[in-house]
Amino acid sequence: MASFNLSYLDPKTVTLIGIPGLEHVQFWIGFSFLAVCVVALLGNIILLVVIPAERSLHQPMYIFLAVLAATDVGLCLAIAPKMLAIFWFASFSMAFNACLVQLFFIHTLQCMESGILLAMAFDRYVAICDPLRHTSILTPSVLVWMMVVVAIRATVLVGLLPILIKRLHLFHSTVIAHSYCEHMAVVKLAAEDIRVNKICGLFVGFTILGFDMVFILVSYVLIFKAVFLLPQKEARLKAFNTCVPHMFVFLEFYILAFFSFFSHRFGHVVPSTHILLSTIYLLVPPALNPIVYGIKNKVICKRVAQIFLLNNKSQ
């Protein structure tokens, strides 16, 4: 009877505590996360303005980059407002259904980002390994279908997670030791059998992140093999300089993704470390992507410079 009194039947609200163990300094941590979000939003919005406006950038690589930028903007907006409200205004309470909506959007956008990185790796593979057929393989209709498949795959598979959580009615706590509604952090609150939820989470993770990571690795192995076989040194250096930043973003994204994924299920990582890294994993790639992919492109840099020069002249 006592255990039932400590349980919650169909809770209407949950409490997000932020970063457990660092509650006394998370007010100041919020400023660093705000800075990352501002960089991410500014950089990605610039890409979303420049790429459609510049005809020379209407190529598969930059179309994928524009979709990635839109995804990154959505990811920042899904996480940052509530997280900063927790850090700065002690706004810990959140409606349970709103929590599930946030969970859905965060994980869906994560999975879409993974799919777009795979599409970008495929584009680089075709451009370097089979350049003569690049435009015939990646036609506009193929690009549209690739993005539709990426979006549907993420939406359908991630959509299973909140649906399975809704079938749970009894919870031993409503306090989520996290700064946002993460799937396993919510599932672990349940006082019922959660094996189906865990299995589904693993299935979604390996079906999307695992599948994409394997094929991206294969793509870059084939790319680097082709690069080293190029006869001209300048061509090798150009291809190598194009691919290395992509590999950096890819490794940063997947290493932190799988760290967060496995530490929630099998690890014994200090909660503050886990939550800091999982938040960095969600917010840093959106800030890095415009820098890594955009700053090396002369057309993008020129258009950005023109935008700021026009603003300065108008003032």
PDB file of C-alpha atoms in Angstrom, residues 13-302:
ATOM      1  CA  THR A  13       2.982  16.976 -15.347  1.00  0.00           C
ATOM      2  CA  VAL A  14       6.664  16.091 -14.991  1.00  0.00           C
ATOM      3  CA  THR A  15       9.551  17.970 -13.426  1.00  0.00           C
ATOM      4  CA  LEU A  16      12.814  18.544 -15.306  1.00  0.00           C
ATOM      5  CA  ILE A  17      15.634  19.354 -12.887  1.00  0.00           C
ATOM      6  CA  GLY A  18      18.274  20.376 -15.439  1.00  0.00           C
ATOM      7  CA  ILE A  19      21.757  19.017 -14.756  1.00  0.00           C
ATOM      8  CA  PRO A  20      21.744  16.919 -11.555  1.00  0.00           C
ATOM      9  CA  GLY A  21      24.678  17.737  -9.318  1.00  0.00           C
ATOM     10  CA  LEU A  22      25.272  21.067 -11.061  1.00  0.00           C
ATOM     11  CA  GLU A  23      22.066  22.874 -10.088  1.00  0.00           C
ATOM     12  CA  HIS A  24      24.101  25.555  -8.285  1.00  0.00           C
ATOM     13  CA  VAL A  25      26.028  26.518 -11.453  1.00  0.00           C
ATOM     14  CA  GLN A  26      23.567  25.697 -14.237  1.00  0.00           C
ATOM     15  CA  PHE A  27      22.445  29.356 -14.279  1.00  0.00           C
ATOM     16  CA  TRP A  28      25.922  30.216 -15.621  1.00  0.00           C
ATOM     17  CA  ILE A  29      26.135  27.122 -17.844  1.00  0.00           C
ATOM     18  CA  GLY A  30      22.995  28.435 -19.539  1.00  0.00           C
ATOM     19  CA  PHE A  31      24.958  31.377 -20.994  1.00  0.00           C
ATOM     20  CA  SER A  32      27.403  29.066 -22.785  1.00  0.00           C
ATOM     21  CA  PHE A  33      24.500  27.042 -24.200  1.00  0.00           C
ATOM     22  CA  LEU A  34      22.787  30.292 -25.261  1.00  0.00           C
ATOM     23  CA  ALA A  35      25.956  31.349 -27.107  1.00  0.00           C
ATOM     24  CA  VAL A  36      26.077  28.000 -28.933  1.00  0.00           C
ATOM     25  CA  CYS A  37      22.379  28.332 -29.846  1.00  0.00           C
ATOM     26  CA  VAL A  38      22.844  31.882 -31.160  1.00  0.00           C
ATOM     27  CA  VAL A  39      25.777  30.749 -33.337  1.00  0.00           C
ATOM     28  CA  ALA A  40      23.748  27.762 -34.562  1.00  0.00           C
ATOM     29  CA  LEU A  41      20.623  29.781 -35.353  1.00  0.00           C
ATOM     30  CA  LEU A  42      22.519  32.646 -37.000  1.00  0.00           C
ATOM     31  CA  GLY A  43      24.719  30.333 -39.092  1.00  0.00           C
ATOM     32  CA  ASN A  44      21.899  28.081 -40.247  1.00  0.00           C
ATOM     33  CA  ILE A  45      19.497  30.925 -41.015  1.00  0.00           C
ATOM     34  CA  ILE A  46      22.227  32.546 -43.146  1.00  0.00           C
ATOM     35  CA  LEU A  47      22.585  29.262 -45.066  1.00  0.00           C
ATOM     36  CA  LEU A  48      18.807  29.100 -45.538  1.00  0.00           C
ATOM     37  CA  VAL A  49      18.879  32.631 -46.982  1.00  0.00           C
ATOM     38  CA  VAL A  50      22.021  32.298 -49.146  1.00  0.00           C
ATOM     39  CA  ILE A  51      21.563  28.825 -50.698  1.00  0.00           C
ATOM     40  CA  PRO A  52      18.104  29.400 -52.264  1.00  0.00           C
ATOM     41  CA  ALA A  53      19.145  32.902 -53.440  1.00  0.00           C
ATOM     42  CA  GLU A  54      22.408  31.834 -55.121  1.00  0.00           C
ATOM     43  CA  ARG A  55      21.847  29.830 -58.319  1.00  0.00           C
ATOM     44  CA  SER A  56      25.404  28.441 -58.355  1.00  0.00           C
ATOM     45  CA  LEU A  57      24.608  26.662 -55.078  1.00  0.00           C
ATOM     46  CA  HIS A  58      21.614  24.794 -56.498  1.00  0.00           C
ATOM     47  CA  GLN A  59      23.589  21.543 -56.413  1.00  0.00           C
ATOM     48  CA  PRO A  60      22.911  18.341 -54.442  1.00  0.00           C
ATOM     49  CA  MET A  61      25.572  19.070 -51.813  1.00  0.00           C
ATOM     50  CA  TYR A  62      24.130  22.493 -50.966  1.00  0.00           C
ATOM     51  CA  ILE A  63      20.515  21.401 -51.228  1.00  0.00           C
ATOM     52  CA  PHE A  64      21.317  18.753 -48.602  1.00  0.00           C
ATOM     53  CA  LEU A  65      23.115  21.443 -46.586  1.00  0.00           C
ATOM     54  CA  ALA A  66      20.007  23.668 -46.678  1.00  0.00           C
ATOM     55  CA  VAL A  67      17.834  20.776 -45.444  1.00  0.00           C
ATOM     56  CA  LEU A  68      20.427  20.090 -42.727  1.00  0.00           C
ATOM     57  CA  ALA A  69      20.312  23.776 -41.740  1.00  0.00           C
ATOM     58  CA  ALA A  70      16.503  23.678 -41.436  1.00  0.00           C
ATOM     59  CA  THR A  71      16.777  20.533 -39.307  1.00  0.00           C
ATOM     60  CA  ASP A  72      19.379  22.169 -37.063  1.00  0.00           C
ATOM     61  CA  VAL A  73      17.207  25.260 -36.564  1.00  0.00           C
ATOM     62  CA  GLY A  74      14.324  22.993 -35.541  1.00  0.00           C
ATOM     63  CA  LEU A  75      16.567  21.063 -33.142  1.00  0.00           C
ATOM     64  CA  CYS A  76      17.743  24.241 -31.397  1.00  0.00           C
ATOM     65  CA  LEU A  77      14.179  25.526 -31.065  1.00  0.00           C
ATOM     66  CA  ALA A  78      12.991  22.171 -29.688  1.00  0.00           C
ATOM     67  CA  ILE A  79      15.622  22.100 -26.923  1.00  0.00           C
ATOM     68  CA  ALA A  80      16.817  25.580 -26.010  1.00  0.00           C
ATOM     69  CA  PRO A  81      13.702  27.494 -24.814  1.00  0.00           C
ATOM     70  CA  LYS A  82      12.685  25.028 -22.092  1.00  0.00           C
ATOM     71  CA  MET A  83      16.259  24.228 -21.121  1.00  0.00           C
ATOM     72  CA  LEU A  84      17.155  27.891 -20.628  1.00  0.00           C
ATOM     73  CA  ALA A  85      13.881  28.451 -18.757  1.00  0.00           C
ATOM     74  CA  ILE A  86      14.950  25.691 -16.349  1.00  0.00           C
ATOM     75  CA  PHE A  87      18.436  27.149 -15.898  1.00  0.00           C
ATOM     76  CA  TRP A  88      17.436  30.814 -15.529  1.00  0.00           C
ATOM     77  CA  PHE A  89      13.857  30.973 -14.295  1.00  0.00           C
ATOM     78  CA  ALA A  90      13.504  27.690 -12.347  1.00  0.00           C
ATOM     79  CA  SER A  91      10.680  26.688 -14.720  1.00  0.00           C
ATOM     80  CA  PHE A  92      10.946  22.985 -13.864  1.00  0.00           C
ATOM     81  CA  SER A  93       7.364  21.855 -14.481  1.00  0.00           C
ATOM     82  CA  MET A  94       6.181  20.614 -17.867  1.00  0.00           C
ATOM     83  CA  ALA A  95       2.941  18.980 -19.022  1.00  0.00           C
ATOM     84  CA  PHE A  96       3.449  15.242 -19.578  1.00  0.00           C
ATOM     85  CA  ASN A  97       2.019  15.405 -23.113  1.00  0.00           C
ATOM     86  CA  ALA A  98       4.205  18.432 -23.921  1.00  0.00           C
ATOM     87  CA  CYS A  99       7.185  16.397 -22.713  1.00  0.00           C
ATOM     88  CA  LEU A 100       6.283  13.605 -25.150  1.00  0.00           C
ATOM     89  CA  VAL A 101       5.924  16.142 -27.971  1.00  0.00           C
ATOM     90  CA  GLN A 102       9.386  17.530 -27.192  1.00  0.00           C
ATOM     91  CA  LEU A 103      10.769  13.974 -27.030  1.00  0.00           C
ATOM     92  CA  PHE A 104       9.265  13.215 -30.449  1.00  0.00           C
ATOM     93  CA  PHE A 105      10.630  16.333 -32.155  1.00  0.00           C
ATOM     94  CA  ILE A 106      14.119  16.102 -30.631  1.00  0.00           C
ATOM     95  CA  HIS A 107      14.631  12.442 -31.582  1.00  0.00           C
ATOM     96  CA  THR A 108      12.961  12.830 -34.991  1.00  0.00           C
ATOM     97  CA  LEU A 109      15.206  15.759 -35.888  1.00  0.00           C
ATOM     98  CA  GLN A 110      18.232  13.830 -34.584  1.00  0.00           C
ATOM     99  CA  CYS A 111      17.384  10.918 -36.863  1.00  0.00           C
ATOM    100  CA  MET A 112      16.724  13.237 -39.807  1.00  0.00           C
ATOM    101  CA  GLU A 113      20.157  14.799 -39.278  1.00  0.00           C
ATOM    102  CA  SER A 114      21.720  11.345 -39.395  1.00  0.00           C
ATOM    103  CA  GLY A 115      19.889  10.574 -42.649  1.00  0.00           C
ATOM    104  CA  ILE A 116      20.988  13.874 -44.216  1.00  0.00           C
ATOM    105  CA  LEU A 117      24.623  13.184 -43.252  1.00  0.00           C
ATOM    106  CA  LEU A 118      24.266   9.824 -45.029  1.00  0.00           C
ATOM    107  CA  ALA A 119      22.834  11.565 -48.119  1.00  0.00           C
ATOM    108  CA  MET A 120      25.727  14.054 -48.086  1.00  0.00           C
ATOM    109  CA  ALA A 121      28.258  11.210 -47.808  1.00  0.00           C
ATOM    110  CA  PHE A 122      26.598   9.485 -50.780  1.00  0.00           C
ATOM    111  CA  ASP A 123      26.766  12.734 -52.756  1.00  0.00           C
ATOM    112  CA  ARG A 124      30.498  13.069 -52.025  1.00  0.00           C
ATOM    113  CA  TYR A 125      31.029   9.411 -52.975  1.00  0.00           C
ATOM    114  CA  VAL A 126      29.348   9.869 -56.370  1.00  0.00           C
ATOM    115  CA  ALA A 127      31.053  13.243 -56.992  1.00  0.00           C
ATOM    116  CA  ILE A 128      34.544  11.820 -56.356  1.00  0.00           C
ATOM    117  CA  CYS A 129      34.238   8.182 -57.430  1.00  0.00           C
ATOM    118  CA  ASP A 130      31.902   8.612 -60.419  1.00  0.00           C
ATOM    119  CA  PRO A 131      31.960  12.333 -61.337  1.00  0.00           C
ATOM    120  CA  LEU A 132      30.736  11.910 -64.924  1.00  0.00           C
ATOM    121  CA  ARG A 133      27.440  10.408 -63.729  1.00  0.00           C
ATOM    122  CA  HIS A 134      26.947  12.718 -60.740  1.00  0.00           C
ATOM    123  CA  THR A 135      24.230  14.890 -62.314  1.00  0.00           C
ATOM    124  CA  SER A 136      22.470  11.914 -63.922  1.00  0.00           C
ATOM    125  CA  ILE A 137      22.361   9.951 -60.646  1.00  0.00           C
ATOM    126  CA  LEU A 138      21.417  12.782 -58.282  1.00  0.00           C
ATOM    127  CA  THR A 139      18.613  14.367 -60.289  1.00  0.00           C
ATOM    128  CA  PRO A 140      16.174  16.819 -58.614  1.00  0.00           C
ATOM    129  CA  SER A 141      13.502  14.100 -58.338  1.00  0.00           C
ATOM    130  CA  VAL A 142      16.004  11.718 -56.696  1.00  0.00           C
ATOM    131  CA  LEU A 143      16.974  14.438 -54.194  1.00  0.00           C
ATOM    132  CA  VAL A 144      13.323  15.015 -53.286  1.00  0.00           C
ATOM    133  CA  TRP A 145      12.710  11.298 -52.792  1.00  0.00           C
ATOM    134  CA  MET A 146      15.832  10.930 -50.654  1.00  0.00           C
ATOM    135  CA  MET A 147      14.668  13.721 -48.339  1.00  0.00           C
ATOM    136  CA  VAL A 148      11.116  12.340 -48.203  1.00  0.00           C
ATOM    137  CA  VAL A 149      12.434   8.880 -47.241  1.00  0.00           C
ATOM    138  CA  VAL A 150      14.701  10.420 -44.562  1.00  0.00           C
ATOM    139  CA  ALA A 151      11.768  12.365 -43.078  1.00  0.00           C
ATOM    140  CA  ILE A 152       9.275   9.455 -43.207  1.00  0.00           C
ATOM    141  CA  ARG A 153      11.771   6.970 -41.747  1.00  0.00           C
ATOM    142  CA  ALA A 154      12.531   9.269 -38.798  1.00  0.00           C
ATOM    143  CA  THR A 155       8.896  10.245 -38.189  1.00  0.00           C
ATOM    144  CA  VAL A 156       7.488   6.697 -38.301  1.00  0.00           C
ATOM    145  CA  LEU A 157      10.201   4.984 -36.248  1.00  0.00           C
ATOM    146  CA  VAL A 158      10.569   7.721 -33.616  1.00  0.00           C
ATOM    147  CA  GLY A 159       6.773   8.054 -33.486  1.00  0.00           C
ATOM    148  CA  LEU A 160       6.672   4.584 -31.914  1.00  0.00           C
ATOM    149  CA  LEU A 161       8.525   5.843 -28.816  1.00  0.00           C
ATOM    150  CA  PRO A 162       5.920   8.283 -27.381  1.00  0.00           C
ATOM    151  CA  ILE A 163       3.102   5.914 -28.408  1.00  0.00           C
ATOM    152  CA  LEU A 164       4.668   3.129 -26.328  1.00  0.00           C
ATOM    153  CA  ILE A 165       5.226   5.523 -23.409  1.00  0.00           C
ATOM    154  CA  LYS A 166       1.530   6.479 -23.487  1.00  0.00           C
ATOM    155  CA  ARG A 167       0.576   2.842 -22.809  1.00  0.00           C
ATOM    156  CA  LEU A 168       2.344   3.150 -19.413  1.00  0.00           C
ATOM    157  CA  HIS A 169       0.081   4.409 -16.626  1.00  0.00           C
ATOM    158  CA  LEU A 170       1.917   3.895 -13.321  1.00  0.00           C
ATOM    159  CA  PHE A 171       5.084   5.874 -12.563  1.00  0.00           C
ATOM    160  CA  HIS A 172       7.269   5.733  -9.462  1.00  0.00           C
ATOM    161  CA  SER A 173       8.399   9.332  -9.994  1.00  0.00           C
ATOM    162  CA  THR A 174       7.653  12.367 -12.138  1.00  0.00           C
ATOM    163  CA  VAL A 175      11.097  13.935 -11.714  1.00  0.00           C
ATOM    164  CA  ILE A 176      13.259  13.689 -14.841  1.00  0.00           C
ATOM    165  CA  ALA A 177      16.965  14.062 -14.104  1.00  0.00           C
ATOM    166  CA  HIS A 178      17.632  15.825 -17.382  1.00  0.00           C
ATOM    167  CA  SER A 179      17.497  19.224 -19.084  1.00  0.00           C
ATOM    168  CA  TYR A 180      15.100  17.999 -21.791  1.00  0.00           C
ATOM    169  CA  CYS A 181      12.714  15.072 -22.333  1.00  0.00           C
ATOM    170  CA  GLU A 182      15.003  12.264 -23.457  1.00  0.00           C
ATOM    171  CA  HIS A 183      13.407   8.905 -24.280  1.00  0.00           C
ATOM    172  CA  MET A 184      15.114   6.648 -21.715  1.00  0.00           C
ATOM    173  CA  ALA A 185      15.042   9.342 -19.025  1.00  0.00           C
ATOM    174  CA  VAL A 186      11.224   9.356 -19.329  1.00  0.00           C
ATOM    175  CA  VAL A 187      10.872   5.560 -19.686  1.00  0.00           C
ATOM    176  CA  LYS A 188      12.871   4.916 -16.503  1.00  0.00           C
ATOM    177  CA  LEU A 189      10.230   6.772 -14.477  1.00  0.00           C
ATOM    178  CA  ALA A 190       7.683   4.008 -15.142  1.00  0.00           C
ATOM    179  CA  ALA A 191       6.781   1.526 -12.421  1.00  0.00           C
ATOM    180  CA  GLU A 192       5.636  -1.030 -15.025  1.00  0.00           C
ATOM    181  CA  ASP A 193       7.379  -3.442 -17.378  1.00  0.00           C
ATOM    182  CA  ILE A 194       9.437  -1.299 -19.782  1.00  0.00           C
ATOM    183  CA  ARG A 195      11.173  -4.064 -21.744  1.00  0.00           C
ATOM    184  CA  VAL A 196       9.172  -3.267 -24.899  1.00  0.00           C
ATOM    185  CA  ASN A 197      10.166   0.418 -24.613  1.00  0.00           C
ATOM    186  CA  LYS A 198      13.838  -0.479 -24.209  1.00  0.00           C
ATOM    187  CA  ILE A 199      13.778  -2.915 -27.131  1.00  0.00           C
ATOM    188  CA  CYS A 200      11.999  -0.375 -29.352  1.00  0.00           C
ATOM    189  CA  GLY A 201      14.515   2.318 -28.394  1.00  0.00           C
ATOM    190  CA  LEU A 202      17.405   0.010 -29.307  1.00  0.00           C
ATOM    191  CA  PHE A 203      15.667  -0.959 -32.551  1.00  0.00           C
ATOM    192  CA  VAL A 204      15.145   2.678 -33.583  1.00  0.00           C
ATOM    193  CA  GLY A 205      18.711   3.597 -32.598  1.00  0.00           C
ATOM    194  CA  PHE A 206      20.364   0.782 -34.526  1.00  0.00           C
ATOM    195  CA  THR A 207      17.961   0.961 -37.490  1.00  0.00           C
ATOM    196  CA  ILE A 208      18.698   4.642 -38.043  1.00  0.00           C
ATOM    197  CA  LEU A 209      21.966   5.684 -36.374  1.00  0.00           C
ATOM    198  CA  GLY A 210      23.653   2.280 -36.728  1.00  0.00           C
ATOM    199  CA  PHE A 211      22.609   1.806 -40.367  1.00  0.00           C
ATOM    200  CA  ASP A 212      23.609   5.340 -41.337  1.00  0.00           C
ATOM    201  CA  MET A 213      26.960   5.190 -39.537  1.00  0.00           C
ATOM    202  CA  VAL A 214      27.973   1.930 -41.258  1.00  0.00           C
ATOM    203  CA  PHE A 215      27.113   3.224 -44.726  1.00  0.00           C
ATOM    204  CA  ILE A 216      28.781   6.598 -44.112  1.00  0.00           C
ATOM    205  CA  LEU A 217      31.946   4.789 -43.027  1.00  0.00           C
ATOM    206  CA  VAL A 218      31.836   2.594 -46.135  1.00  0.00           C
ATOM    207  CA  SER A 219      31.300   5.688 -48.313  1.00  0.00           C
ATOM    208  CA  TYR A 220      34.313   7.500 -46.861  1.00  0.00           C
ATOM    209  CA  VAL A 221      36.547   4.424 -47.068  1.00  0.00           C
ATOM    210  CA  LEU A 222      35.719   4.211 -50.786  1.00  0.00           C
ATOM    211  CA  ILE A 223      36.149   7.988 -51.158  1.00  0.00           C
ATOM    212  CA  PHE A 224      39.611   8.014 -49.565  1.00  0.00           C
ATOM    213  CA  LYS A 225      40.601   4.967 -51.607  1.00  0.00           C
ATOM    214  CA  ALA A 226      39.599   6.838 -54.788  1.00  0.00           C
ATOM    215  CA  VAL A 227      41.320  10.045 -53.611  1.00  0.00           C
ATOM    216  CA  PHE A 228      44.678   8.328 -53.092  1.00  0.00           C
ATOM    217  CA  LEU A 229      44.449   6.851 -56.593  1.00  0.00           C
ATOM    218  CA  LEU A 230      44.052  10.273 -58.247  1.00  0.00           C
ATOM    219  CA  PRO A 231      47.073  10.979 -60.464  1.00  0.00           C
ATOM    220  CA  GLN A 232      47.436  14.698 -59.719  1.00  0.00           C
ATOM    221  CA  LYS A 233      48.607  15.868 -56.299  1.00  0.00           C
ATOM    222  CA  GLU A 234      46.468  19.037 -56.438  1.00  0.00           C
ATOM    223  CA  ALA A 235      43.329  16.987 -57.184  1.00  0.00           C
ATOM    224  CA  ARG A 236      44.134  14.693 -54.238  1.00  0.00           C
ATOM    225  CA  LEU A 237      44.608  17.643 -51.876  1.00  0.00           C
ATOM    226  CA  LYS A 238      41.381  19.329 -53.050  1.00  0.00           C
ATOM    227  CA  ALA A 239      39.320  16.157 -52.572  1.00  0.00           C
ATOM    228  CA  PHE A 240      41.020  15.438 -49.239  1.00  0.00           C
ATOM    229  CA  ASN A 241      40.346  18.986 -47.944  1.00  0.00           C
ATOM    230  CA  THR A 242      36.690  18.639 -48.951  1.00  0.00           C
ATOM    231  CA  CYS A 243      36.183  15.342 -47.146  1.00  0.00           C
ATOM    232  CA  VAL A 244      38.138  15.855 -43.910  1.00  0.00           C
ATOM    233  CA  PRO A 245      35.752  18.504 -42.440  1.00  0.00           C
ATOM    234  CA  HIS A 246      32.816  16.223 -43.314  1.00  0.00           C
ATOM    235  CA  MET A 247      34.508  13.364 -41.469  1.00  0.00           C
ATOM    236  CA  PHE A 248      35.068  15.618 -38.454  1.00  0.00           C
ATOM    237  CA  VAL A 249      31.343  16.482 -38.248  1.00  0.00           C
ATOM    238  CA  PHE A 250      30.392  12.851 -38.833  1.00  0.00           C
ATOM    239  CA  LEU A 251      32.676  11.512 -36.062  1.00  0.00           C
ATOM    240  CA  GLU A 252      31.618  14.215 -33.568  1.00  0.00           C
ATOM    241  CA  PHE A 253      27.932  13.491 -34.222  1.00  0.00           C
ATOM    242  CA  TYR A 254      28.069   9.692 -33.968  1.00  0.00           C
ATOM    243  CA  ILE A 255      30.603   9.344 -31.124  1.00  0.00           C
ATOM    244  CA  LEU A 256      28.536  11.576 -28.839  1.00  0.00           C
ATOM    245  CA  ALA A 257      25.282  10.032 -30.120  1.00  0.00           C
ATOM    246  CA  PHE A 258      26.320   6.503 -29.193  1.00  0.00           C
ATOM    247  CA  PHE A 259      27.857   7.663 -25.912  1.00  0.00           C
ATOM    248  CA  SER A 260      24.489   9.147 -24.923  1.00  0.00           C
ATOM    249  CA  PHE A 261      22.611   6.139 -26.313  1.00  0.00           C
ATOM    250  CA  PHE A 262      24.586   3.454 -24.452  1.00  0.00           C
ATOM    251  CA  SER A 263      25.311   5.314 -21.196  1.00  0.00           C
ATOM    252  CA  HIS A 264      21.554   5.616 -20.528  1.00  0.00           C
ATOM    253  CA  ARG A 265      21.071   1.890 -20.997  1.00  0.00           C
ATOM    254  CA  PHE A 266      24.240   0.104 -19.902  1.00  0.00           C
ATOM    255  CA  GLY A 267      26.676   2.653 -18.475  1.00  0.00           C
ATOM    256  CA  HIS A 268      27.389   4.028 -15.025  1.00  0.00           C
ATOM    257  CA  VAL A 269      28.432   7.533 -16.072  1.00  0.00           C
ATOM    258  CA  VAL A 270      28.145  10.408 -13.602  1.00  0.00           C
ATOM    259  CA  PRO A 271      24.708  11.976 -14.369  1.00  0.00           C
ATOM    260  CA  SER A 272      26.086  15.500 -14.723  1.00  0.00           C
ATOM    261  CA  THR A 273      28.713  14.323 -17.234  1.00  0.00           C
ATOM    262  CA  HIS A 274      26.180  12.310 -19.213  1.00  0.00           C
ATOM    263  CA  ILE A 275      23.625  15.133 -19.409  1.00  0.00           C
ATOM    264  CA  LEU A 276      26.225  17.784 -20.280  1.00  0.00           C
ATOM    265  CA  LEU A 277      27.611  15.620 -23.095  1.00  0.00           C
ATOM    266  CA  SER A 278      24.161  14.643 -24.390  1.00  0.00           C
ATOM    267  CA  THR A 279      23.167  18.331 -24.493  1.00  0.00           C
ATOM    268  CA  ILE A 280      26.443  19.257 -26.202  1.00  0.00           C
ATOM    269  CA  TYR A 281      25.804  16.459 -28.695  1.00  0.00           C
ATOM    270  CA  LEU A 282      22.465  18.027 -29.644  1.00  0.00           C
ATOM    271  CA  LEU A 283      23.537  21.694 -29.701  1.00  0.00           C
ATOM    272  CA  VAL A 284      27.142  21.704 -30.947  1.00  0.00           C
ATOM    273  CA  PRO A 285      26.634  20.004 -34.379  1.00  0.00           C
ATOM    274  CA  PRO A 286      24.029  22.630 -35.415  1.00  0.00           C
ATOM    275  CA  ALA A 287      26.612  25.317 -34.550  1.00  0.00           C
ATOM    276  CA  LEU A 288      29.485  23.512 -36.286  1.00  0.00           C
ATOM    277  CA  ASN A 289      27.699  22.521 -39.503  1.00  0.00           C
ATOM    278  CA  PRO A 290      27.415  26.056 -40.985  1.00  0.00           C
ATOM    279  CA  ILE A 291      31.062  26.738 -40.089  1.00  0.00           C
ATOM    280  CA  VAL A 292      32.466  23.450 -41.420  1.00  0.00           C
ATOM    281  CA  TYR A 293      30.351  23.301 -44.577  1.00  0.00           C
ATOM    282  CA  GLY A 294      29.889  27.005 -45.258  1.00  0.00           C
ATOM    283  CA  ILE A 295      33.139  28.771 -44.406  1.00  0.00           C
ATOM    284  CA  LYS A 296      35.163  26.809 -46.981  1.00  0.00           C
ATOM    285  CA  ASN A 297      32.777  27.804 -49.784  1.00  0.00           C
ATOM    286  CA  LYS A 298      33.821  31.067 -51.441  1.00  0.00           C
ATOM    287  CA  VAL A 299      30.343  31.772 -52.849  1.00  0.00           C
ATOM    288  CA  ILE A 300      28.690  31.458 -49.419  1.00  0.00           C
ATOM    289  CA  CYS A 301      31.385  33.592 -47.760  1.00  0.00           C
ATOM    290  CA  LYS A 302      31.041  36.248 -50.491  1.00  0.00           C
TER     291      LYS A 302
END
